[in-house]
Coordinates of N, CA and C in Angstrom, one line a residue:
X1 N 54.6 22.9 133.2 CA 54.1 22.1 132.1 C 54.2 22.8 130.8
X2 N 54.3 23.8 130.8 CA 54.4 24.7 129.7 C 55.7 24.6 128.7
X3 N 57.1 24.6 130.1 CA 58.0 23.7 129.0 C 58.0 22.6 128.6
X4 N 57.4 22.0 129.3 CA 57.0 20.9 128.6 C 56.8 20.3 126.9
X5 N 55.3 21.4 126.5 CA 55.1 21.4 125.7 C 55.6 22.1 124.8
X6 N 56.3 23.1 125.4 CA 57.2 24.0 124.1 C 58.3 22.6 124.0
X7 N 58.7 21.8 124.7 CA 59.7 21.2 123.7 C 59.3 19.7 123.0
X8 N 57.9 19.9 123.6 CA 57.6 18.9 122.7 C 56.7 19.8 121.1
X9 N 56.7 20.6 121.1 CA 56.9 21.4 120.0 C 57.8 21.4 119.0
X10 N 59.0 22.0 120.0 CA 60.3 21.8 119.3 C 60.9 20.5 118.5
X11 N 60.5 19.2 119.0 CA 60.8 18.0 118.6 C 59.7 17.4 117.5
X12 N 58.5 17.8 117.6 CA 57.4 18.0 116.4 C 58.0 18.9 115.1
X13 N 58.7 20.1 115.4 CA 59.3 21.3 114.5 C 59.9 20.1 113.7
X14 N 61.1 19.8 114.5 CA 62.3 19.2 114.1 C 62.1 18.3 113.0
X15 N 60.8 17.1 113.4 CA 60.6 16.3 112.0 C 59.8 16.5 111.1
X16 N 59.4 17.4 111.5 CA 58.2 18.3 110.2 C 59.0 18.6 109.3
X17 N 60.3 19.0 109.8 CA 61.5 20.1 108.9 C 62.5 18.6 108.0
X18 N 62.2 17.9 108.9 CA 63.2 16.9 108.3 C 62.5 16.1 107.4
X19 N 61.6 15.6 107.0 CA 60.4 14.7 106.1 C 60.3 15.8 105.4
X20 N 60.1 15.0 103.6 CA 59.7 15.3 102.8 C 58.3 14.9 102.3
X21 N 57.6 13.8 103.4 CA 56.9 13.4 103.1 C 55.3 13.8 103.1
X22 N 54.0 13.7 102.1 CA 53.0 14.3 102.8 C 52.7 14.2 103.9
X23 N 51.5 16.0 104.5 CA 51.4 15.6 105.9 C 51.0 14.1 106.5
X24 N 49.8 13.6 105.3 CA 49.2 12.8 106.1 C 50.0 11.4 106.4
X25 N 50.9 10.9 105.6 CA 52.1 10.2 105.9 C 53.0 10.2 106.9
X26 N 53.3 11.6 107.1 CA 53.9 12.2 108.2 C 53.6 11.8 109.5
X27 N 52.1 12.1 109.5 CA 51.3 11.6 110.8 C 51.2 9.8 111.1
X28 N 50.9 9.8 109.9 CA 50.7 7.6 110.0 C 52.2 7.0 110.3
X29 N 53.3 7.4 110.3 CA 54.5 6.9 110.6 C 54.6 7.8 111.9
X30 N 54.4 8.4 112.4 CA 54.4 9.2 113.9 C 53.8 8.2 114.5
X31 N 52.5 7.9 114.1 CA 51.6 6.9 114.9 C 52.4 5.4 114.9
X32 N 53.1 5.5 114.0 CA 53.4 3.9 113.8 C 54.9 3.8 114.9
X33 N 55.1 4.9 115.2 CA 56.5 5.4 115.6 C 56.1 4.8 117.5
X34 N 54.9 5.4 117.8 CA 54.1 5.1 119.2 C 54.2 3.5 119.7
X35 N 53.4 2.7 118.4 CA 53.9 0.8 118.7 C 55.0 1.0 118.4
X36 N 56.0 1.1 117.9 CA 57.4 1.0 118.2 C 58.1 1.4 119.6
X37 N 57.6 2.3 120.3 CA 58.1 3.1 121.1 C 57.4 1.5 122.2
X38 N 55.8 1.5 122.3 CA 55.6 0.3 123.3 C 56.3 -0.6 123.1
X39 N 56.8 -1.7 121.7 CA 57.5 -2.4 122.3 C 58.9 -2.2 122.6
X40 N 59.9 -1.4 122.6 CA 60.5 -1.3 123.5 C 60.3 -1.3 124.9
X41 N 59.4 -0.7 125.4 CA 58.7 -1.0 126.8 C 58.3 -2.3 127.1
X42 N 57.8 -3.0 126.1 CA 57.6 -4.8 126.3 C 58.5 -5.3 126.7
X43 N 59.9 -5.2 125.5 CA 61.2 -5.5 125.4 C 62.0 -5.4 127.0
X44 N 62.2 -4.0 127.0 CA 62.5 -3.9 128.4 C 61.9 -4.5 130.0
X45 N 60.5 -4.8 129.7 CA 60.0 -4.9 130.8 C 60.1 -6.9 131.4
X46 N 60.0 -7.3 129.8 CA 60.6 -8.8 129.6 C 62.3 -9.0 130.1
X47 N 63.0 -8.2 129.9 CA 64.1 -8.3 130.3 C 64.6 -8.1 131.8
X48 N 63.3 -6.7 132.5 CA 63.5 -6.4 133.9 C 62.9 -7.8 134.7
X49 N 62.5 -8.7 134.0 CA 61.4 -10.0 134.6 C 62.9 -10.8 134.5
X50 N 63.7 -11.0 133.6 CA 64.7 -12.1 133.2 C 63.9 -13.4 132.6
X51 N 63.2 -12.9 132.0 CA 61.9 -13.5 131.0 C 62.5 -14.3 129.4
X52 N 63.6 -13.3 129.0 CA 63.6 -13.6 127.9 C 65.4 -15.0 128.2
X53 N 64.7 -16.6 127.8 CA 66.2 -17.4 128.5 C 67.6 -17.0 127.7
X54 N 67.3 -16.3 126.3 CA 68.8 -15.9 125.6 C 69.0 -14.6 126.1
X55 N 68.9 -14.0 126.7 CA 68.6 -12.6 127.7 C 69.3 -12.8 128.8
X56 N 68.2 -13.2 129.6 CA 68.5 -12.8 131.0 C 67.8 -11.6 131.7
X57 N 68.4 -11.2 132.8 CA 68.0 -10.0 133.3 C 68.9 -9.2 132.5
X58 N 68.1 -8.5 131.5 CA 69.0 -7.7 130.7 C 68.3 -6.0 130.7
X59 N 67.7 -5.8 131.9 CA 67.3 -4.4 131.7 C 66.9 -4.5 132.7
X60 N 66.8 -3.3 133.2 CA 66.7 -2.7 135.0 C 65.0 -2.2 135.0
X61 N 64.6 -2.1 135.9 CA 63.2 -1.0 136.0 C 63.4 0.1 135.4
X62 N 64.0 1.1 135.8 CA 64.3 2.0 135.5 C 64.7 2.4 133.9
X63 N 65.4 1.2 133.3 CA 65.2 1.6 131.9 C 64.1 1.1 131.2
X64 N 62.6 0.8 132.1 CA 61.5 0.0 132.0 C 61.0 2.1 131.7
X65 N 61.2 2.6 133.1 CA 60.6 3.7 132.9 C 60.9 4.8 132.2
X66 N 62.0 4.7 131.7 CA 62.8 5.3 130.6 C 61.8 4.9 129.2
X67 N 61.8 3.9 128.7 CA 61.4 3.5 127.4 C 59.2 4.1 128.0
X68 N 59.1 3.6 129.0 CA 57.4 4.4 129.1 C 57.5 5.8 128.9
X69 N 58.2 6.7 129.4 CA 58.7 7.9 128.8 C 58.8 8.3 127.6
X70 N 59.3 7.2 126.9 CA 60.0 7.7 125.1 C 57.9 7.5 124.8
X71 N 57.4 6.5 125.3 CA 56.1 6.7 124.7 C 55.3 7.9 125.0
X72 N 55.1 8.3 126.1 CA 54.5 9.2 126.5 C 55.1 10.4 125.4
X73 N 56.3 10.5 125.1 CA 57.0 12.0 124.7 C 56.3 11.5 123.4
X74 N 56.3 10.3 122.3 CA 56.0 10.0 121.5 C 54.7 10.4 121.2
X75 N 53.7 9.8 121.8 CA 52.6 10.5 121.6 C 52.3 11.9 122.0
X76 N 53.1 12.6 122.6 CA 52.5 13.8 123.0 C 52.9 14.5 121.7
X77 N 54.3 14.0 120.6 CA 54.5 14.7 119.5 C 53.8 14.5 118.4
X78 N 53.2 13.0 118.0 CA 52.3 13.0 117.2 C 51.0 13.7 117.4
X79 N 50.9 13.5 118.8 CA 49.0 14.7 118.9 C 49.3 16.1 118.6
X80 N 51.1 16.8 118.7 CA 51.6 18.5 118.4 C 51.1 18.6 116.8
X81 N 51.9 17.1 116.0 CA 51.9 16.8 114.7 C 50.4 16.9 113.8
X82 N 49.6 16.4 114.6 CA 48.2 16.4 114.2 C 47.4 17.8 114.5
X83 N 47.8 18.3 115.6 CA 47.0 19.5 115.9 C 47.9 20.5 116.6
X84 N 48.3 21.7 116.3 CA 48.7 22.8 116.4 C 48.2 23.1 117.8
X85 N 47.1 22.8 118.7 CA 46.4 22.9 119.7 C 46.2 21.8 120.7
X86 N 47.7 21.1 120.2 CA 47.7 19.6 121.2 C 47.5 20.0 123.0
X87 N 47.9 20.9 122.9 CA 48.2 21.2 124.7 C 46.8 21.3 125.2
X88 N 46.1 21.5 124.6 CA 44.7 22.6 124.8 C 43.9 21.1 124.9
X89 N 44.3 20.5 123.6 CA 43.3 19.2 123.2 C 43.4 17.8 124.3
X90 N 44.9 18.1 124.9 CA 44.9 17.0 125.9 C 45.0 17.1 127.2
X91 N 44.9 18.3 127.8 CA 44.5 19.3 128.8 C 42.8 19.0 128.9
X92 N 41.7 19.4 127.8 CA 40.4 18.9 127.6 C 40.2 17.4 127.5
X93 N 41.0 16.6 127.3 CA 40.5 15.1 127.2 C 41.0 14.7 128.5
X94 N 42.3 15.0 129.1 CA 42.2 14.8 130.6 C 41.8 15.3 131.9
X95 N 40.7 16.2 131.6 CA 39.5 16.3 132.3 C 38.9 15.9 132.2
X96 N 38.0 15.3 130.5 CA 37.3 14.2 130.6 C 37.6 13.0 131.7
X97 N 38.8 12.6 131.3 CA 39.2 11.1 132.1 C 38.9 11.3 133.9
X98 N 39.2 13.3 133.9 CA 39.3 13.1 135.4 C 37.9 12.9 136.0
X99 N 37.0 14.3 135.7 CA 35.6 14.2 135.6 C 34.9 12.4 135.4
X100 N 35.8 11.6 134.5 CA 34.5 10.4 134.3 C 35.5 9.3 135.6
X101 N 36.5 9.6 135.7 CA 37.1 8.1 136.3 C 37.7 8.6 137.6
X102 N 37.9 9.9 138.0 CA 38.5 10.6 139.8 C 37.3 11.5 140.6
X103 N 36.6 12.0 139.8 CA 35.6 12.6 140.1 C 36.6 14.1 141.0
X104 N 35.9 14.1 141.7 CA 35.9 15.6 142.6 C 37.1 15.7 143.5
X105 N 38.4 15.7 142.8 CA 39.4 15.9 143.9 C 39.5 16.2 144.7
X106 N 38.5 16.9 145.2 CA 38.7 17.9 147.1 C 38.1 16.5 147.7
X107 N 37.6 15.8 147.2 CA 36.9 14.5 147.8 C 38.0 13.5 148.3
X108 N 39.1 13.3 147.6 CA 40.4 12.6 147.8 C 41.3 12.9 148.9
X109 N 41.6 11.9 149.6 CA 42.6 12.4 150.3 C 44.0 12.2 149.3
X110 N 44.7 13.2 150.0 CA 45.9 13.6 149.4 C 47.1 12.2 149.9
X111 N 48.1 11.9 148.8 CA 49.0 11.1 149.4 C 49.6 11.5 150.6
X112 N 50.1 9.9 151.1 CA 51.1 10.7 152.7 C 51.8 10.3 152.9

C-alpha cells in the first residue's frame, strides 16, 4: 500500500507543480475533477448496459472498472492535495467505517 501512496503523491506533486493557481482553487477544481471522473463511470456503465440508443453497447465492464479506478485515484489525490497526511487520514477514517459497518473481523468468515 505504501506504493501506493507514494505515487499518488507523485501525481498530487505533479499538479501542484503545474497550476499557478491559489491553493485553495487548486483544491476546488481537484474536487470538481472527482464528478468528472464519476461521470465517466455513469457514461461507461450506460454504455456497458447498451442504454444509451445513439450508442449502443459502447463500453465493456471492464472499462466500467477502469473509469471506478480513475475515481478512486482521483480522490485519493485531492485528499494528498488537501492534507500532507492523507495516508494516515484515510487509514483513520477507514477504521471508522470498519469499526461502525464490519465490526470485528476475526468474527467473519474468510472468502472461499
Amino acid at each position: 500500500m505504501n506504493d501506493t501512496w507514494t505515487t499518488i503523491a507523485r501525481l498530487a506533486t505533479r499538479l501542484e507543480e503545474h497550476s499557478t493557481l491559489p491553493r485553495e482553487q487548486r483544491i476546488l477544481f481537484q474536487l470538481l475533477k472527482i464528478q468528472e471522473e464519476a461521470g465517466e463511470v455513469a457514461e461507461a456503465a450506460i454504455g456497458a448496459m447498451g442504454q444509451n440508443p445513439r450508442k449502443g453497447f459502447s463500453h465493456t465492464w471492464e472499462e466500467v472498472e477502469a473509469e471506478v479506478c480513475d475515481v478512486i485515484v482521483t480522490g485519493m489525490v485531492a485528499l494528498t492535495r488537501m492534507n500532507p497526511h492523507a495516508a494516515e487520514v484515510f487509514a483513520e477514517h477507514l477504521e471508522r467505517i470498519r469499526r461502525r459497518d464490519v465490526g470485528d473481523v476475526a468474527k467473519i468468515a474468510p472468502e472461499q
